[in-house]
Amino acid sequence: MKKKILALALTLATFIGVLVPNGSVFAAECDTEFLGLRPWYYGLEMDESCNIKSPELGSDAGTAGDNLAIFIWTIILNVLVDLFTVAGVVALGFVIYGGYLFLRSGGDVAFATKGRKTLTAALVGLLIVTLANVISRLIATVITSQ
C-alpha cells in the first residue's frame, strides 16, 4: 500500500511540475537552454539584443527595493530549479542502479537487500527532489509574473 501511495504521489508531482506555467518575460531568441536546464537569467526582462535590463529603481524607496528583491530571487530560484533538475536525474540514475542490483541478485539475499534499499532510498529522494522542483518553479512563476 505504501508503495502505491508513493508511486501515485510521485506521478502527480511530476505532472504538476509539467503543468505549472513558466512565466517568460523575455524574447524567445534569448531563451537558450543547455541539456534542458534553464539559464540563470530566465524570467528577467531583456532588451532587443538580449541584454539583461537592470531592475528599475523608481523614486519610491519601497518600489526600488521590491524590484531588486524580485530580480535577485528570480536568479536564486533559477539556479535552484537547475540544481533540483540535476538532482532528479541523479536520483533516477540510482533508481536504475537499484533495480539492476535487485534483478542481478539471482536469489542472493544480501544483493537483493542492497538493491531494495538502494531502490527505496532513490525513490524517496526522487519524490523529495520532484516536490522541491515543483515548489521552486511555482514560486519562480509567481515572482516573475509580478
PDB file of C-alpha atoms in Angstrom:
ATOM      1  CA  MET A   1       0.000   0.000   0.000  1.00  0.00           C
ATOM      2  CA  LYS A   2       2.830   2.395   0.868  1.00  0.00           C
ATOM      3  CA  LYS A   3       4.473   1.718  -2.495  1.00  0.00           C
ATOM      4  CA  LYS A   4       1.258   2.521  -4.361  1.00  0.00           C
ATOM      5  CA  ILE A   5       0.801   5.787  -2.469  1.00  0.00           C
ATOM      6  CA  LEU A   6       4.435   6.730  -3.099  1.00  0.00           C
ATOM      7  CA  ALA A   7       4.124   5.944  -6.809  1.00  0.00           C
ATOM      8  CA  LEU A   8       0.889   7.935  -7.079  1.00  0.00           C
ATOM      9  CA  ALA A   9       2.388  10.925  -5.253  1.00  0.00           C
ATOM     10  CA  LEU A  10       5.476  10.847  -7.461  1.00  0.00           C
ATOM     11  CA  THR A  11       3.366  10.660 -10.618  1.00  0.00           C
ATOM     12  CA  LEU A  12       1.125  13.527  -9.524  1.00  0.00           C
ATOM     13  CA  ALA A  13       4.103  15.671  -8.537  1.00  0.00           C
ATOM     14  CA  THR A  14       5.690  15.053 -11.918  1.00  0.00           C
ATOM     15  CA  PHE A  15       2.564  16.044 -13.809  1.00  0.00           C
ATOM     16  CA  ILE A  16       2.061  19.119 -11.631  1.00  0.00           C
ATOM     17  CA  GLY A  17       5.634  20.149 -12.434  1.00  0.00           C
ATOM     18  CA  VAL A  18       4.889  19.812 -16.140  1.00  0.00           C
ATOM     19  CA  LEU A  19       1.613  21.722 -15.913  1.00  0.00           C
ATOM     20  CA  VAL A  20       2.894  24.697 -13.914  1.00  0.00           C
ATOM     21  CA  PRO A  21       3.228  27.536 -16.417  1.00  0.00           C
ATOM     22  CA  ASN A  22       6.608  29.144 -16.880  1.00  0.00           C
ATOM     23  CA  GLY A  23       6.476  32.944 -16.791  1.00  0.00           C
ATOM     24  CA  SER A  24       8.563  34.030 -19.736  1.00  0.00           C
ATOM     25  CA  VAL A  25       9.036  37.790 -19.945  1.00  0.00           C
ATOM     26  CA  PHE A  26      11.843  37.886 -22.461  1.00  0.00           C
ATOM     27  CA  ALA A  27      12.104  37.216 -26.176  1.00  0.00           C
ATOM     28  CA  ALA A  28      12.199  33.639 -27.457  1.00  0.00           C
ATOM     29  CA  GLU A  29      15.553  34.101 -29.192  1.00  0.00           C
ATOM     30  CA  CYS A  30      17.150  34.938 -25.837  1.00  0.00           C
ATOM     31  CA  ASP A  31      15.877  31.697 -24.336  1.00  0.00           C
ATOM     32  CA  THR A  32      18.823  29.343 -24.656  1.00  0.00           C
ATOM     33  CA  GLU A  33      18.899  26.068 -22.761  1.00  0.00           C
ATOM     34  CA  PHE A  34      21.718  23.652 -22.140  1.00  0.00           C
ATOM     35  CA  LEU A  35      20.746  19.995 -21.722  1.00  0.00           C
ATOM     36  CA  GLY A  36      17.238  21.039 -20.701  1.00  0.00           C
ATOM     37  CA  LEU A  37      18.427  23.346 -17.924  1.00  0.00           C
ATOM     38  CA  ARG A  38      17.046  26.850 -17.902  1.00  0.00           C
ATOM     39  CA  PRO A  39      19.525  29.736 -17.926  1.00  0.00           C
ATOM     40  CA  TRP A  40      20.176  31.664 -14.722  1.00  0.00           C
ATOM     41  CA  TYR A  41      18.599  34.779 -16.268  1.00  0.00           C
ATOM     42  CA  TYR A  42      15.308  33.058 -17.142  1.00  0.00           C
ATOM     43  CA  GLY A  43      12.352  35.368 -16.452  1.00  0.00           C
ATOM     44  CA  LEU A  44      14.397  38.567 -16.268  1.00  0.00           C
ATOM     45  CA  GLU A  45      13.485  41.414 -18.591  1.00  0.00           C
ATOM     46  CA  MET A  46      15.714  41.785 -21.619  1.00  0.00           C
ATOM     47  CA  ASP A  47      16.112  44.288 -24.426  1.00  0.00           C
ATOM     48  CA  GLU A  48      16.137  43.546 -28.171  1.00  0.00           C
ATOM     49  CA  SER A  49      19.789  42.446 -28.154  1.00  0.00           C
ATOM     50  CA  CYS A  50      19.297  40.007 -25.244  1.00  0.00           C
ATOM     51  CA  ASN A  51      20.964  42.213 -22.642  1.00  0.00           C
ATOM     52  CA  ILE A  52      19.508  41.922 -19.156  1.00  0.00           C
ATOM     53  CA  LYS A  53      17.775  45.094 -18.010  1.00  0.00           C
ATOM     54  CA  SER A  54      18.711  46.168 -14.518  1.00  0.00           C
ATOM     55  CA  PRO A  55      15.814  46.417 -12.069  1.00  0.00           C
ATOM     56  CA  GLU A  56      14.060  49.745 -12.287  1.00  0.00           C
ATOM     57  CA  LEU A  57      14.854  51.850  -9.293  1.00  0.00           C
ATOM     58  CA  GLY A  58      11.947  54.259  -9.004  1.00  0.00           C
ATOM     59  CA  SER A  59      11.689  57.339  -6.852  1.00  0.00           C
ATOM     60  CA  ASP A  60       9.745  55.382  -4.227  1.00  0.00           C
ATOM     61  CA  ALA A  61      12.188  53.535  -1.930  1.00  0.00           C
ATOM     62  CA  GLY A  62       9.753  50.632  -1.405  1.00  0.00           C
ATOM     63  CA  THR A  63       9.330  50.015  -5.122  1.00  0.00           C
ATOM     64  CA  ALA A  64      13.078  50.080  -5.734  1.00  0.00           C
ATOM     65  CA  GLY A  65      13.680  47.521  -3.002  1.00  0.00           C
ATOM     66  CA  ASP A  66      10.870  45.298  -4.283  1.00  0.00           C
ATOM     67  CA  ASN A  67      12.202  45.341  -7.848  1.00  0.00           C
ATOM     68  CA  LEU A  68      15.710  44.495  -6.694  1.00  0.00           C
ATOM     69  CA  ALA A  69      14.418  41.709  -4.436  1.00  0.00           C
ATOM     70  CA  ILE A  70      12.398  40.193  -7.304  1.00  0.00           C
ATOM     71  CA  PHE A  71      15.478  40.424  -9.548  1.00  0.00           C
ATOM     72  CA  ILE A  72      17.710  38.637  -7.017  1.00  0.00           C
ATOM     73  CA  TRP A  73      15.124  35.985  -6.048  1.00  0.00           C
ATOM     74  CA  THR A  74      14.468  35.210  -9.700  1.00  0.00           C
ATOM     75  CA  ILE A  75      18.148  34.408 -10.213  1.00  0.00           C
ATOM     76  CA  ILE A  76      18.343  32.352  -6.990  1.00  0.00           C
ATOM     77  CA  LEU A  77      15.243  30.330  -7.880  1.00  0.00           C
ATOM     78  CA  ASN A  78      16.506  29.698 -11.426  1.00  0.00           C
ATOM     79  CA  VAL A  79      19.708  28.236 -10.012  1.00  0.00           C
ATOM     80  CA  LEU A  80      17.722  26.136  -7.510  1.00  0.00           C
ATOM     81  CA  VAL A  81      15.452  24.766 -10.237  1.00  0.00           C
ATOM     82  CA  ASP A  82      18.512  23.689 -12.221  1.00  0.00           C
ATOM     83  CA  LEU A  83      20.083  22.074  -9.143  1.00  0.00           C
ATOM     84  CA  PHE A  84      16.861  20.187  -8.395  1.00  0.00           C
ATOM     85  CA  THR A  85      16.660  19.042 -12.007  1.00  0.00           C
ATOM     86  CA  VAL A  86      20.212  17.676 -11.882  1.00  0.00           C
ATOM     87  CA  ALA A  87      19.473  16.024  -8.520  1.00  0.00           C
ATOM     88  CA  GLY A  88      16.391  14.408 -10.070  1.00  0.00           C
ATOM     89  CA  VAL A  89      18.481  12.972 -12.891  1.00  0.00           C
ATOM     90  CA  VAL A  90      20.984  11.602 -10.362  1.00  0.00           C
ATOM     91  CA  ALA A  91      18.141  10.086  -8.307  1.00  0.00           C
ATOM     92  CA  LEU A  92      16.747   8.497 -11.454  1.00  0.00           C
ATOM     93  CA  GLY A  93      20.179   7.002 -12.095  1.00  0.00           C
ATOM     94  CA  PHE A  94      20.116   5.492  -8.604  1.00  0.00           C
ATOM     95  CA  VAL A  95      16.646   4.053  -9.291  1.00  0.00           C
ATOM     96  CA  ILE A  96      18.077   2.319 -12.343  1.00  0.00           C
ATOM     97  CA  TYR A  97      21.126   1.146 -10.389  1.00  0.00           C
ATOM     98  CA  GLY A  98      18.980  -0.180  -7.519  1.00  0.00           C
ATOM     99  CA  GLY A  99      16.764  -2.035  -9.974  1.00  0.00           C
ATOM    100  CA  TYR A 100      19.843  -3.501 -11.624  1.00  0.00           C
ATOM    101  CA  LEU A 101      21.182  -4.712  -8.266  1.00  0.00           C
ATOM    102  CA  PHE A 102      17.819  -6.194  -7.364  1.00  0.00           C
ATOM    103  CA  LEU A 103      17.446  -8.011 -10.684  1.00  0.00           C
ATOM    104  CA  ARG A 104      21.053  -9.195 -10.651  1.00  0.00           C
ATOM    105  CA  SER A 105      20.746 -10.699  -7.172  1.00  0.00           C
ATOM    106  CA  GLY A 106      19.736 -14.092  -8.569  1.00  0.00           C
ATOM    107  CA  GLY A 107      18.443 -15.291  -5.212  1.00  0.00           C
ATOM    108  CA  ASP A 108      21.313 -13.865  -3.154  1.00  0.00           C
ATOM    109  CA  VAL A 109      19.628 -12.286  -0.131  1.00  0.00           C
ATOM    110  CA  ALA A 110      22.408  -9.776   0.527  1.00  0.00           C
ATOM    111  CA  PHE A 111      22.350  -8.484  -3.060  1.00  0.00           C
ATOM    112  CA  ALA A 112      18.534  -8.332  -3.090  1.00  0.00           C
ATOM    113  CA  THR A 113      18.507  -6.408   0.191  1.00  0.00           C
ATOM    114  CA  LYS A 114      21.118  -3.963  -1.072  1.00  0.00           C
ATOM    115  CA  GLY A 115      19.158  -3.447  -4.285  1.00  0.00           C
ATOM    116  CA  ARG A 116      15.878  -2.980  -2.421  1.00  0.00           C
ATOM    117  CA  LYS A 117      17.424  -0.428  -0.026  1.00  0.00           C
ATOM    118  CA  THR A 118      19.041   1.468  -2.898  1.00  0.00           C
ATOM    119  CA  LEU A 119      15.797   1.477  -4.842  1.00  0.00           C
ATOM    120  CA  THR A 120      13.741   2.635  -1.859  1.00  0.00           C
ATOM    121  CA  ALA A 121      16.163   5.430  -0.965  1.00  0.00           C
ATOM    122  CA  ALA A 122      16.354   6.557  -4.587  1.00  0.00           C
ATOM    123  CA  LEU A 123      12.566   6.668  -4.947  1.00  0.00           C
ATOM    124  CA  VAL A 124      12.206   8.688  -1.742  1.00  0.00           C
ATOM    125  CA  GLY A 125      14.957  11.042  -2.939  1.00  0.00           C
ATOM    126  CA  LEU A 126      13.296  11.362  -6.332  1.00  0.00           C
ATOM    127  CA  LEU A 127       9.989  12.223  -4.676  1.00  0.00           C
ATOM    128  CA  ILE A 128      11.608  14.875  -2.468  1.00  0.00           C
ATOM    129  CA  VAL A 129      13.519  16.412  -5.372  1.00  0.00           C
ATOM    130  CA  THR A 130      10.422  16.421  -7.590  1.00  0.00           C
ATOM    131  CA  LEU A 131       8.332  18.163  -4.947  1.00  0.00           C
ATOM    132  CA  ALA A 132      11.109  20.689  -4.285  1.00  0.00           C
ATOM    133  CA  ASN A 133      11.390  21.350  -8.015  1.00  0.00           C
ATOM    134  CA  VAL A 134       7.625  21.877  -8.339  1.00  0.00           C
ATOM    135  CA  ILE A 135       7.552  24.250  -5.372  1.00  0.00           C
ATOM    136  CA  SER A 136      10.539  26.281  -6.567  1.00  0.00           C
ATOM    137  CA  ARG A 137       9.101  26.522 -10.113  1.00  0.00           C
ATOM    138  CA  LEU A 138       5.777  27.667  -8.693  1.00  0.00           C
ATOM    139  CA  ILE A 139       7.463  30.329  -6.555  1.00  0.00           C
ATOM    140  CA  ALA A 140       9.568  31.450  -9.523  1.00  0.00           C
ATOM    141  CA  THR A 141       6.454  31.734 -11.677  1.00  0.00           C
ATOM    142  CA  VAL A 142       4.680  33.810  -9.041  1.00  0.00           C
ATOM    143  CA  ILE A 143       7.674  36.098  -8.584  1.00  0.00           C
ATOM    144  CA  THR A 144       8.336  36.635 -12.298  1.00  0.00           C
ATOM    145  CA  SER A 145       4.664  37.316 -13.069  1.00  0.00           C
ATOM    146  CA  GLN A 146       4.669  40.424 -10.855  1.00  0.00           C
TER     147      GLN A 146
END
